[in-house]
C-alpha positions as semicolon CSV with decimal commas, in nm:
position;residue;x (nm);y (nm);z (nm)
1;M;10,448;7,243;8,198
2;V;10,758;7,419;8,324
3;S;10,969;7,282;8,608
4;G;11,010;7,490;8,925
5;P;11,379;7,568;8,872
6;R;11,323;7,663;8,507
7;L;11,028;7,882;8,603
8;G;11,260;8,067;8,842
9;R;11,509;8,124;8,560
10;I;11,232;8,248;8,327
11;L;11,091;8,488;8,586
12;T;11,430;8,640;8,656
13;G;11,529;8,661;8,289
14;R;11,801;8,394;8,305
15;D;11,632;8,157;8,057
16;P;11,659;8,282;7,698
17;E;11,373;8,056;7,588
18;G;11,146;8,233;7,836
19;K;11,175;8,567;7,657
20;G;10,831;8,716;7,611
21;A;10,681;8,515;7,897
22;S;10,392;8,661;8,097
23;V;10,251;8,590;8,441
24;V;9,890;8,664;8,532
25;G;9,823;8,712;8,901
26;V;9,494;8,900;8,912
27;D;9,429;8,811;9,277
28;L;9,794;8,811;9,385
29;F;9,776;9,113;9,614
30;F;9,437;9,016;9,756
31;W;9,611;8,760;9,977
32;F;9,849;9,018;10,122
33;V;9,562;9,250;10,211
34;Y;9,308;9,009;10,360
35;K;9,551;8,781;10,542
36;F;9,681;9,032;10,794
37;P;9,488;9,217;11,065
38;E;9,696;9,536;11,084
39;Q;9,753;9,793;10,810
40;A;10,122;9,828;10,893
41;Q;10,169;9,455;10,839
42;R;9,975;9,463;10,511
43;K;10,196;9,747;10,387
44;A;10,515;9,571;10,493
45;E;10,410;9,249;10,321
46;L;10,320;9,435;10,002
47;E;10,660;9,606;10,004
48;Q;10,831;9,268;10,035
49;A;10,622;9,134;9,746
50;F;10,709;9,440;9,536
51;A;11,080;9,384;9,601
52;A;11,061;9,020;9,494
53;L;10,843;9,090;9,190
54;S;11,069;9,374;9,079
55;E;11,335;9,115;9,000
56;W;11,108;8,937;8,753
57;K;11,185;9,009;8,389
58;V;10,851;8,894;8,251
59;T;10,533;9,085;8,179
60;L;10,325;9,076;8,494
61;L;9,950;9,132;8,500
62;V;9,820;9,193;8,852
63;G;9,491;9,317;8,986
64;D;9,402;9,586;9,233
65;V;9,231;9,467;9,551
66;P;8,852;9,473;9,585
67;L;8,659;9,566;9,896
68;L;8,487;9,249;10,013
69;K;8,208;9,269;10,266
70;S;8,177;8,900;10,350
71;E;8,112;8,833;10,715
72;G;8,342;8,530;10,691
73;L;8,653;8,741;10,639
74;K;8,857;8,780;10,956
75;H;9,078;9,069;10,849
76;R;8,899;9,328;10,639
77;P;9,062;9,663;10,569
78;T;8,860;9,981;10,591
79;V;8,779;10,167;10,269
80;A;9,054;10,420;10,345
81;E;9,307;10,144;10,419
82;L;9,220;9,965;10,097
83;E;9,252;10,286;9,897
84;E;9,599;10,336;10,046
85;L;9,705;9,980;9,959
86;N;9,571;10,004;9,604
87;A;9,757;10,333;9,563
88;M;10,075;10,153;9,670
89;I;10,012;9,888;9,404
90;T;9,953;10,138;9,123
91;T;10,250;10,352;9,228
92;W;10,479;10,049;9,230
93;A;10,345;9,927;8,894
94;A;10,396;10,269;8,735
95;K;10,769;10,234;8,804
96;H;10,787;9,899;8,621
97;P;10,699;9,906;8,250
98;R;10,637;9,531;8,243
99;V;10,377;9,546;8,521
100;H;10,012;9,618;8,439
101;V;9,734;9,658;8,695
102;L;9,397;9,519;8,592
103;P;9,073;9,656;8,745
104;F;8,993;9,347;8,954
105;A;8,797;9,549;9,212
106;E;8,576;9,712;8,948
107;T;8,520;9,380;8,775
108;L;8,401;9,213;9,095
109;T;8,155;9,494;9,170
110;R;7,987;9,425;8,836
111;M;7,940;9,057;8,911
């Protein structure tokens, strides 16, 4: 187990023993998309997440965001909105060699 302060140093590349570390956050962006009711707010929150994650010096595995049709979800994006948000994720990841986007949406459709 890694302490909170040390984890921060590993993520930002300030802990030499953390070299080669990886973080898996397959559902990380899901929470930014389904938490907010308006597309502008979702986009703004994703941009803030991208800025923070861009400082991390570890390999980061994230997932794209699936379209969920559950009636229990309060804030569901439209198909077009979700496509726009997933495009933002893949565009951001393409600029960061240590970031890899896993097909979370496709995986969930197979389940």
